[in-house]
Amino acid sequence: MRWKLVPFMIIIRLSVGNFGFSQNAIGPEVGTFNIDNVLKGSFDNLLESVGKPFPCYKCDHIISSQHHQDGEKLNFQPGDTICLDASIAYKNLKFTNIRGTEENPITMINCGGTVIINTPSGYTFVLKTENSSHFRISGTGSPKEFYGIKLRNAKVLGLTLDKLSTNFEIDHLEISDVGFSGITAKTDPGCNNGTTRGHFTMKNVSFHDNFVHDVGGEGFYVGNSFYANGKQKDCGTVFPHAIESLSLYNNIIDNTGRESIQVGSATKDAKIYSNRMSNYGLINKKHHTNGIQIGEGTGGLCYNNVVFGGPGNGIVVLGYGDNVVFNNLIIEPQENGIFCDERYTPKIEGNGFSFFNNTIINPGENGIKLYAELVDMNRFVNNVVINPGSFERYENDKNKKRTGKDSFIFLLNETVNVIVEGNYFSREIHEAGFISPSTNNFRLKRNSPLIDQGVDLGEFEINFDILEENRPQGEKPDIGAFEFVK
């Protein structure tokens, strides 16, 4: 299939000195990346979107400090507003049987101010849902805090959406200081058929405007990682459920032991966009050191993300085969800017991986390493790759198996089918015409050689850039993530 792309996203706009917030905004500063030079505008418009303080008297139910909250026993009804009260000292919470409807979801929100759940040492999770559907967990109840619900200090998980949870929206949470993943969303398959592929599908899930930092594993761990071959259990091989219609956007992720974002088994309508991540893969565990991992069984779109600084690859694509990755800014990954390999790609006409208008700066190894030789056609078009670290090594290879050119786009072998055109490859960053590479400002000067030098992408119809500016501005699209605007 082909994707028709329209600029419907909401980009987080930050006016900051670091990868975080200014002194006048909310939340801690994060990392060392000066994102003020990447994005434009201010944080004020987002504060307006949070709304007025939510008073506790408007709640249909206020959650007590009791650990287990059963929606059936508490008579939660579709359309109800369930509140976490800032005056209550919660330890950790498990919600079961929270069941709204598509027309009337249940909303869980903070009231009376910011809710901070500091989980005592030894507790496995901070907040969990089980057997729940059509609900929203939102920290928008306090306009003085963009993240009105803060989850901290669990031994393993921050927020986990488990045991057949589906049809939910998670937003405006801050999750930190947990031993493994910040947000986990999946039901692992077991010998009970109700948990396996074909018997359960997670649908219509959204994660946006969350801040996940200082976690021992993944920032986001969404979907199972073993789509193709499943897992061995006492009853035989069991296959994980699919996810249909996933949106993961406008999140900030910093200081993660493993990937910032890992998505698996999202077979239909997956979108990962406008996220900002830095300092990923800090425990440097093999195969878990990447910024974004689009795992087995995952198709869809990955765009307008900023990925900065980690020991692995910027973006790893092991997906379904109909993946479009575009308008991403990837800065200083210690391995490849992008690594792509088919793991499970059903034979579809035109099936393949497409990489358009990405800007990759100073990758430690290659711009892109493309191993997907089993799909019909891959595309690497209108991308910028600057100063790949393996250039000298390939040039000095005594066996002459590779040359420096391979460091910009490294193909597994000559059987890899790929269209390569409209790209800009250079070892000299100052020749590309970026406004200020030393401060990570990779927008274009008016004399940049990238302007109007891209090729038309035809049916893909990518008509916006990483800053939501219309693309193209001139006769042809510019190369890379940023479109020059006069």
Short mmCIF file of N, CA and C in Angstrom, two decimals, residues 40-183:
data_model
loop_
_atom_site.label_atom_id
_atom_site.label_comp_id
_atom_site.label_asym_id
_atom_site.label_seq_id
_atom_site.Cartn_x
_atom_site.Cartn_y
_atom_site.Cartn_z
N LYS A 40 10.87 25.88 17.13
CA LYS A 40 10.63 27.31 17.24
C LYS A 40 9.37 27.56 18.03
N GLY A 41 9.12 28.80 18.38
CA GLY A 41 7.91 29.11 19.13
C GLY A 41 8.17 29.06 20.62
N SER A 42 7.14 28.85 21.40
CA SER A 42 7.26 28.85 22.85
C SER A 42 6.39 27.76 23.44
N PHE A 43 6.51 27.63 24.74
CA PHE A 43 5.76 26.62 25.47
C PHE A 43 4.38 27.10 25.87
N ASP A 44 4.13 28.39 25.72
CA ASP A 44 2.90 28.96 26.26
C ASP A 44 1.65 28.36 25.64
N ASN A 45 1.67 28.08 24.34
CA ASN A 45 0.47 27.55 23.70
C ASN A 45 0.10 26.19 24.25
N LEU A 46 1.07 25.42 24.73
CA LEU A 46 0.76 24.13 25.31
C LEU A 46 0.12 24.28 26.68
N LEU A 47 0.54 25.29 27.43
CA LEU A 47 -0.09 25.53 28.72
C LEU A 47 -1.58 25.81 28.55
N GLU A 48 -1.93 26.53 27.49
CA GLU A 48 -3.33 26.82 27.24
C GLU A 48 -4.11 25.54 26.98
N SER A 49 -3.46 24.55 26.34
CA SER A 49 -4.16 23.32 26.01
C SER A 49 -4.45 22.48 27.24
N VAL A 50 -3.72 22.72 28.34
CA VAL A 50 -3.95 21.94 29.54
C VAL A 50 -5.29 22.28 30.17
N GLY A 51 -5.72 23.53 30.06
CA GLY A 51 -7.02 23.92 30.57
C GLY A 51 -6.98 24.44 31.99
N LYS A 52 -8.16 24.67 32.55
CA LYS A 52 -8.29 25.21 33.90
C LYS A 52 -8.11 24.10 34.93
N PRO A 53 -7.83 24.50 36.20
CA PRO A 53 -7.70 23.48 37.25
C PRO A 53 -8.96 22.64 37.35
N PHE A 54 -8.76 21.35 37.57
CA PHE A 54 -9.93 20.48 37.70
C PHE A 54 -10.27 20.32 39.17
N PRO A 55 -11.44 20.80 39.59
CA PRO A 55 -11.80 20.72 41.01
C PRO A 55 -12.33 19.33 41.37
N CYS A 56 -12.03 18.92 42.59
CA CYS A 56 -12.41 17.58 43.01
C CYS A 56 -13.92 17.40 43.11
N TYR A 57 -14.65 18.49 43.31
CA TYR A 57 -16.10 18.34 43.45
C TYR A 57 -16.77 17.92 42.14
N LYS A 58 -16.06 18.04 41.03
CA LYS A 58 -16.63 17.63 39.75
C LYS A 58 -16.39 16.14 39.45
N CYS A 59 -15.70 15.48 40.32
CA CYS A 59 -15.37 14.06 40.08
C CYS A 59 -16.58 13.18 40.39
N ASP A 60 -16.78 12.17 39.57
CA ASP A 60 -17.79 11.16 39.88
C ASP A 60 -17.30 10.20 40.95
N HIS A 61 -15.99 9.97 40.96
CA HIS A 61 -15.39 9.09 41.98
C HIS A 61 -14.00 9.63 42.29
N ILE A 62 -13.61 9.58 43.56
CA ILE A 62 -12.26 9.92 43.96
C ILE A 62 -11.59 8.66 44.48
N ILE A 63 -10.44 8.37 43.91
CA ILE A 63 -9.73 7.14 44.24
C ILE A 63 -9.15 7.22 45.65
N SER A 64 -9.41 6.20 46.44
CA SER A 64 -8.85 6.13 47.78
C SER A 64 -7.40 5.66 47.71
N SER A 65 -6.79 5.57 48.87
CA SER A 65 -5.39 5.13 48.91
C SER A 65 -5.26 3.61 48.82
N GLN A 66 -6.38 2.91 48.76
CA GLN A 66 -6.34 1.46 48.67
C GLN A 66 -5.65 1.02 47.38
N HIS A 67 -4.85 -0.03 47.47
CA HIS A 67 -4.04 -0.46 46.33
C HIS A 67 -4.89 -0.89 45.13
N HIS A 68 -5.86 -1.78 45.32
CA HIS A 68 -6.63 -2.34 44.22
C HIS A 68 -7.94 -1.60 44.05
N GLN A 69 -8.19 -1.09 42.85
CA GLN A 69 -9.42 -0.39 42.52
C GLN A 69 -10.14 -1.18 41.43
N ASP A 70 -11.26 -1.81 41.78
CA ASP A 70 -12.03 -2.62 40.84
C ASP A 70 -13.21 -1.81 40.34
N GLY A 71 -13.21 -1.49 39.04
CA GLY A 71 -14.26 -0.64 38.48
C GLY A 71 -15.65 -1.22 38.59
N GLU A 72 -15.77 -2.54 38.54
CA GLU A 72 -17.10 -3.16 38.68
C GLU A 72 -17.61 -3.00 40.10
N LYS A 73 -16.79 -3.28 41.07
CA LYS A 73 -17.22 -3.17 42.47
C LYS A 73 -17.49 -1.72 42.86
N LEU A 74 -16.76 -0.80 42.25
CA LEU A 74 -16.95 0.62 42.57
C LEU A 74 -18.00 1.29 41.69
N ASN A 75 -18.58 0.52 40.79
CA ASN A 75 -19.67 0.99 39.93
C ASN A 75 -19.24 2.14 39.02
N PHE A 76 -18.03 2.05 38.46
CA PHE A 76 -17.62 3.02 37.46
C PHE A 76 -18.46 2.81 36.21
N GLN A 77 -18.97 3.91 35.64
CA GLN A 77 -19.83 3.85 34.47
C GLN A 77 -19.19 4.57 33.29
N PRO A 78 -19.53 4.18 32.06
CA PRO A 78 -19.04 4.92 30.89
C PRO A 78 -19.31 6.41 31.03
N GLY A 79 -18.31 7.20 30.70
CA GLY A 79 -18.44 8.65 30.79
C GLY A 79 -18.06 9.23 32.14
N ASP A 80 -17.82 8.39 33.15
CA ASP A 80 -17.46 8.89 34.48
C ASP A 80 -16.08 9.54 34.47
N THR A 81 -15.91 10.47 35.41
CA THR A 81 -14.61 11.07 35.67
C THR A 81 -14.09 10.54 37.00
N ILE A 82 -12.97 9.87 36.93
CA ILE A 82 -12.34 9.24 38.10
C ILE A 82 -11.13 10.09 38.48
N CYS A 83 -11.03 10.50 39.72
CA CYS A 83 -9.99 11.45 40.09
C CYS A 83 -8.96 10.87 41.03
N LEU A 84 -7.72 11.23 40.79
CA LEU A 84 -6.64 11.07 41.75
C LEU A 84 -6.50 12.40 42.48
N ASP A 85 -6.66 12.36 43.77
CA ASP A 85 -6.72 13.57 44.60
C ASP A 85 -5.32 13.91 45.11
N ALA A 86 -4.91 15.15 44.86
CA ALA A 86 -3.56 15.58 45.26
C ALA A 86 -3.36 15.53 46.77
N SER A 87 -4.44 15.50 47.55
CA SER A 87 -4.31 15.48 49.00
C SER A 87 -4.10 14.08 49.57
N ILE A 88 -4.20 13.05 48.72
CA ILE A 88 -4.07 11.67 49.17
C ILE A 88 -2.67 11.14 48.84
N ALA A 89 -2.07 10.48 49.79
CA ALA A 89 -0.73 9.91 49.59
C ALA A 89 -0.88 8.50 49.03
N TYR A 90 -0.81 8.37 47.72
CA TYR A 90 -0.91 7.06 47.08
C TYR A 90 0.45 6.38 47.10
N LYS A 91 0.44 5.05 47.25
CA LYS A 91 1.69 4.28 47.16
C LYS A 91 1.83 3.67 45.76
N ASN A 92 0.94 2.77 45.42
CA ASN A 92 0.83 2.32 44.04
C ASN A 92 -0.60 1.86 43.83
N LEU A 93 -1.04 1.80 42.59
CA LEU A 93 -2.45 1.56 42.29
C LEU A 93 -2.60 0.56 41.16
N LYS A 94 -3.52 -0.38 41.34
CA LYS A 94 -3.90 -1.30 40.28
C LYS A 94 -5.38 -1.13 39.99
N PHE A 95 -5.69 -0.86 38.71
CA PHE A 95 -7.06 -0.69 38.29
C PHE A 95 -7.49 -1.87 37.43
N THR A 96 -8.59 -2.49 37.79
CA THR A 96 -9.15 -3.56 36.97
C THR A 96 -10.58 -3.20 36.59
N ASN A 97 -11.01 -3.74 35.43
CA ASN A 97 -12.40 -3.59 34.99
C ASN A 97 -12.84 -2.13 34.89
N ILE A 98 -11.97 -1.31 34.31
CA ILE A 98 -12.33 0.07 34.00
C ILE A 98 -12.84 0.06 32.57
N ARG A 99 -14.14 0.13 32.40
CA ARG A 99 -14.71 -0.09 31.08
C ARG A 99 -15.65 1.04 30.68
N GLY A 100 -15.14 1.91 29.81
CA GLY A 100 -16.00 2.89 29.19
C GLY A 100 -16.50 2.36 27.86
N THR A 101 -16.94 3.25 27.01
CA THR A 101 -17.32 2.90 25.66
C THR A 101 -16.64 3.85 24.70
N GLU A 102 -16.70 3.53 23.41
CA GLU A 102 -16.09 4.42 22.42
C GLU A 102 -16.70 5.81 22.50
N GLU A 103 -18.01 5.90 22.68
CA GLU A 103 -18.68 7.19 22.74
C GLU A 103 -18.49 7.86 24.10
N ASN A 104 -18.34 7.08 25.15
CA ASN A 104 -18.24 7.62 26.51
C ASN A 104 -17.12 6.93 27.27
N PRO A 105 -15.88 7.30 26.98
CA PRO A 105 -14.77 6.70 27.73
C PRO A 105 -14.75 7.19 29.17
N ILE A 106 -14.12 6.42 30.02
CA ILE A 106 -13.87 6.84 31.40
C ILE A 106 -12.59 7.65 31.44
N THR A 107 -12.63 8.77 32.14
CA THR A 107 -11.45 9.64 32.24
C THR A 107 -10.91 9.62 33.66
N MET A 108 -9.64 9.34 33.79
CA MET A 108 -8.95 9.42 35.07
C MET A 108 -8.04 10.63 35.03
N ILE A 109 -8.20 11.54 35.97
CA ILE A 109 -7.50 12.82 35.93
C ILE A 109 -7.10 13.22 37.35
N ASN A 110 -6.11 14.08 37.48
CA ASN A 110 -5.75 14.60 38.79
C ASN A 110 -6.65 15.77 39.16
N CYS A 111 -6.99 15.88 40.43
CA CYS A 111 -7.77 17.01 40.91
C CYS A 111 -7.10 17.59 42.14
N GLY A 112 -7.33 18.87 42.37
CA GLY A 112 -6.78 19.52 43.56
C GLY A 112 -5.30 19.80 43.49
N GLY A 113 -4.72 19.70 42.34
CA GLY A 113 -3.29 19.96 42.18
C GLY A 113 -2.55 18.79 41.57
N THR A 114 -1.26 18.81 41.67
CA THR A 114 -0.41 17.77 41.11
C THR A 114 -0.41 16.52 42.00
N VAL A 115 -0.58 15.38 41.38
CA VAL A 115 -0.55 14.10 42.09
C VAL A 115 0.82 13.47 41.89
N ILE A 116 1.51 13.20 42.97
CA ILE A 116 2.81 12.55 42.92
C ILE A 116 2.70 11.21 43.64
N ILE A 117 2.94 10.14 42.90
CA ILE A 117 2.90 8.80 43.50
C ILE A 117 4.34 8.31 43.63
N ASN A 118 4.86 8.39 44.84
CA ASN A 118 6.20 7.89 45.15
C ASN A 118 6.07 6.48 45.70
N THR A 119 6.37 5.50 44.87
CA THR A 119 6.18 4.11 45.26
C THR A 119 7.29 3.66 46.19
N PRO A 120 6.94 3.04 47.33
CA PRO A 120 7.99 2.57 48.26
C PRO A 120 8.91 1.55 47.61
N SER A 121 10.09 1.45 48.14
CA SER A 121 11.08 0.51 47.63
C SER A 121 10.54 -0.91 47.62
N GLY A 122 10.80 -1.63 46.52
CA GLY A 122 10.39 -3.01 46.42
C GLY A 122 9.10 -3.24 45.68
N TYR A 123 8.30 -2.21 45.49
CA TYR A 123 7.05 -2.35 44.72
C TYR A 123 7.38 -2.50 43.24
N THR A 124 6.68 -3.41 42.58
CA THR A 124 7.00 -3.73 41.19
C THR A 124 6.60 -2.62 40.22
N PHE A 125 5.48 -1.97 40.46
CA PHE A 125 4.99 -0.94 39.54
C PHE A 125 4.39 0.22 40.33
N VAL A 126 4.20 1.33 39.62
CA VAL A 126 3.53 2.48 40.23
C VAL A 126 2.03 2.42 39.94
N LEU A 127 1.67 2.25 38.67
CA LEU A 127 0.26 2.25 38.29
C LEU A 127 0.05 1.20 37.21
N LYS A 128 -1.03 0.41 37.35
CA LYS A 128 -1.31 -0.68 36.41
C LYS A 128 -2.79 -0.71 36.06
N THR A 129 -3.08 -1.08 34.80
CA THR A 129 -4.46 -1.39 34.44
C THR A 129 -4.54 -2.84 33.95
N GLU A 130 -5.66 -3.48 34.25
CA GLU A 130 -5.93 -4.84 33.78
C GLU A 130 -7.39 -4.95 33.35
N ASN A 131 -7.64 -5.73 32.29
CA ASN A 131 -9.00 -5.98 31.83
C ASN A 131 -9.81 -4.69 31.71
N SER A 132 -9.20 -3.70 31.10
CA SER A 132 -9.84 -2.38 31.01
C SER A 132 -9.84 -1.90 29.57
N SER A 133 -10.83 -1.07 29.23
CA SER A 133 -10.93 -0.57 27.86
C SER A 133 -11.66 0.76 27.83
N HIS A 134 -11.39 1.52 26.78
CA HIS A 134 -12.04 2.81 26.54
C HIS A 134 -11.90 3.73 27.76
N PHE A 135 -10.64 4.09 28.03
CA PHE A 135 -10.37 4.98 29.15
C PHE A 135 -9.21 5.91 28.79
N ARG A 136 -9.11 6.97 29.58
CA ARG A 136 -8.02 7.93 29.42
C ARG A 136 -7.42 8.20 30.79
N ILE A 137 -6.09 8.22 30.85
CA ILE A 137 -5.37 8.65 32.04
C ILE A 137 -4.64 9.93 31.67
N SER A 138 -5.01 11.03 32.30
CA SER A 138 -4.51 12.34 31.88
C SER A 138 -4.08 13.17 33.08
N GLY A 139 -2.93 13.80 32.96
CA GLY A 139 -2.44 14.69 34.00
C GLY A 139 -2.73 16.14 33.71
N THR A 140 -3.87 16.42 33.09
CA THR A 140 -4.22 17.79 32.70
C THR A 140 -5.06 18.51 33.73
N GLY A 141 -5.10 18.01 34.97
CA GLY A 141 -5.96 18.62 35.98
C GLY A 141 -5.39 19.81 36.69
N SER A 142 -4.16 20.18 36.39
CA SER A 142 -3.53 21.30 37.08
C SER A 142 -2.73 22.12 36.08
N PRO A 143 -3.19 23.33 35.72
CA PRO A 143 -2.50 24.11 34.69
C PRO A 143 -1.12 24.61 35.10
N LYS A 144 -0.80 24.58 36.37
CA LYS A 144 0.52 25.00 36.81
C LYS A 144 1.57 23.92 36.59
N GLU A 145 1.11 22.73 36.28
CA GLU A 145 2.02 21.62 35.97
C GLU A 145 1.58 20.98 34.67
N PHE A 146 2.45 21.04 33.67
CA PHE A 146 2.12 20.41 32.39
C PHE A 146 1.94 18.91 32.57
N TYR A 147 2.71 18.33 33.48
CA TYR A 147 2.58 16.92 33.81
C TYR A 147 1.97 16.82 35.20
N GLY A 148 0.64 16.73 35.25
CA GLY A 148 -0.07 16.82 36.52
C GLY A 148 -0.08 15.54 37.32
N ILE A 149 0.33 14.42 36.72
CA ILE A 149 0.46 13.15 37.44
C ILE A 149 1.90 12.67 37.28
N LYS A 150 2.57 12.43 38.40
CA LYS A 150 3.98 12.03 38.38
C LYS A 150 4.11 10.67 39.06
N LEU A 151 4.70 9.74 38.34
CA LEU A 151 4.87 8.37 38.82
C LEU A 151 6.36 8.11 39.04
N ARG A 152 6.71 7.65 40.24
CA ARG A 152 8.14 7.54 40.57
C ARG A 152 8.45 6.29 41.40
N ASN A 153 9.67 5.79 41.19
CA ASN A 153 10.39 4.94 42.14
C ASN A 153 9.96 3.48 42.23
N ALA A 154 9.31 2.95 41.21
CA ALA A 154 8.99 1.51 41.27
C ALA A 154 10.23 0.68 40.93
N LYS A 155 10.22 -0.54 41.41
CA LYS A 155 11.34 -1.44 41.17
C LYS A 155 11.47 -1.80 39.70
N VAL A 156 10.32 -1.91 38.99
CA VAL A 156 10.36 -2.37 37.60
C VAL A 156 9.66 -1.41 36.65
N LEU A 157 8.37 -1.14 36.84
CA LEU A 157 7.56 -0.44 35.84
C LEU A 157 6.94 0.84 36.40
N GLY A 158 6.87 1.84 35.54
CA GLY A 158 6.16 3.05 35.91
C GLY A 158 4.66 2.87 35.72
N LEU A 159 4.21 2.94 34.48
CA LEU A 159 2.83 2.66 34.11
C LEU A 159 2.81 1.43 33.23
N THR A 160 1.97 0.45 33.58
CA THR A 160 1.85 -0.74 32.75
C THR A 160 0.38 -0.98 32.42
N LEU A 161 0.10 -1.14 31.13
CA LEU A 161 -1.25 -1.36 30.62
C LEU A 161 -1.30 -2.81 30.17
N ASP A 162 -1.89 -3.66 30.99
CA ASP A 162 -1.65 -5.10 30.93
C ASP A 162 -2.96 -5.87 30.89
N LYS A 163 -2.86 -7.18 30.70
CA LYS A 163 -3.96 -8.14 30.79
C LYS A 163 -5.20 -7.67 30.04
N LEU A 164 -5.05 -7.56 28.73
CA LEU A 164 -6.13 -7.26 27.80
C LEU A 164 -6.62 -5.83 27.87
N SER A 165 -5.81 -4.92 28.39
CA SER A 165 -6.16 -3.50 28.33
C SER A 165 -6.08 -3.02 26.89
N THR A 166 -7.03 -2.19 26.49
CA THR A 166 -7.09 -1.73 25.11
C THR A 166 -7.91 -0.44 25.03
N ASN A 167 -7.84 0.24 23.89
CA ASN A 167 -8.61 1.45 23.63
C ASN A 167 -8.41 2.48 24.75
N PHE A 168 -7.18 3.04 24.79
CA PHE A 168 -6.89 4.00 25.86
C PHE A 168 -6.03 5.14 25.33
N GLU A 169 -6.01 6.21 26.10
CA GLU A 169 -5.20 7.40 25.82
C GLU A 169 -4.44 7.75 27.09
N ILE A 170 -3.14 7.98 26.95
CA ILE A 170 -2.27 8.29 28.08
C ILE A 170 -1.56 9.61 27.78
N ASP A 171 -1.74 10.61 28.63
CA ASP A 171 -1.14 11.91 28.31
C ASP A 171 -0.83 12.72 29.57
N HIS A 172 0.16 13.58 29.42
CA HIS A 172 0.57 14.53 30.44
C HIS A 172 0.97 13.86 31.76
N LEU A 173 1.73 12.77 31.64
CA LEU A 173 2.30 12.11 32.80
C LEU A 173 3.82 12.32 32.80
N GLU A 174 4.40 12.41 33.96
CA GLU A 174 5.86 12.37 34.11
C GLU A 174 6.21 11.10 34.86
N ILE A 175 7.10 10.32 34.28
CA ILE A 175 7.47 9.03 34.85
C ILE A 175 8.99 8.97 34.97
N SER A 176 9.48 8.66 36.14
CA SER A 176 10.93 8.67 36.34
C SER A 176 11.35 7.71 37.44
N ASP A 177 12.63 7.40 37.45
CA ASP A 177 13.28 6.66 38.53
C ASP A 177 12.63 5.30 38.77
N VAL A 178 12.42 4.56 37.67
CA VAL A 178 11.94 3.19 37.78
C VAL A 178 13.01 2.26 37.22
N GLY A 179 12.98 1.00 37.70
CA GLY A 179 14.06 0.08 37.37
C GLY A 179 14.07 -0.39 35.94
N PHE A 180 12.89 -0.44 35.30
CA PHE A 180 12.85 -0.90 33.92
C PHE A 180 12.12 0.12 33.06
N SER A 181 11.00 -0.20 32.46
CA SER A 181 10.40 0.71 31.49
C SER A 181 9.50 1.76 32.13
N GLY A 182 9.48 2.92 31.50
CA GLY A 182 8.62 3.99 31.98
C GLY A 182 7.16 3.67 31.72
N ILE A 183 6.82 3.37 30.45
CA ILE A 183 5.47 3.00 30.07
C ILE A 183 5.53 1.68 29.29
#
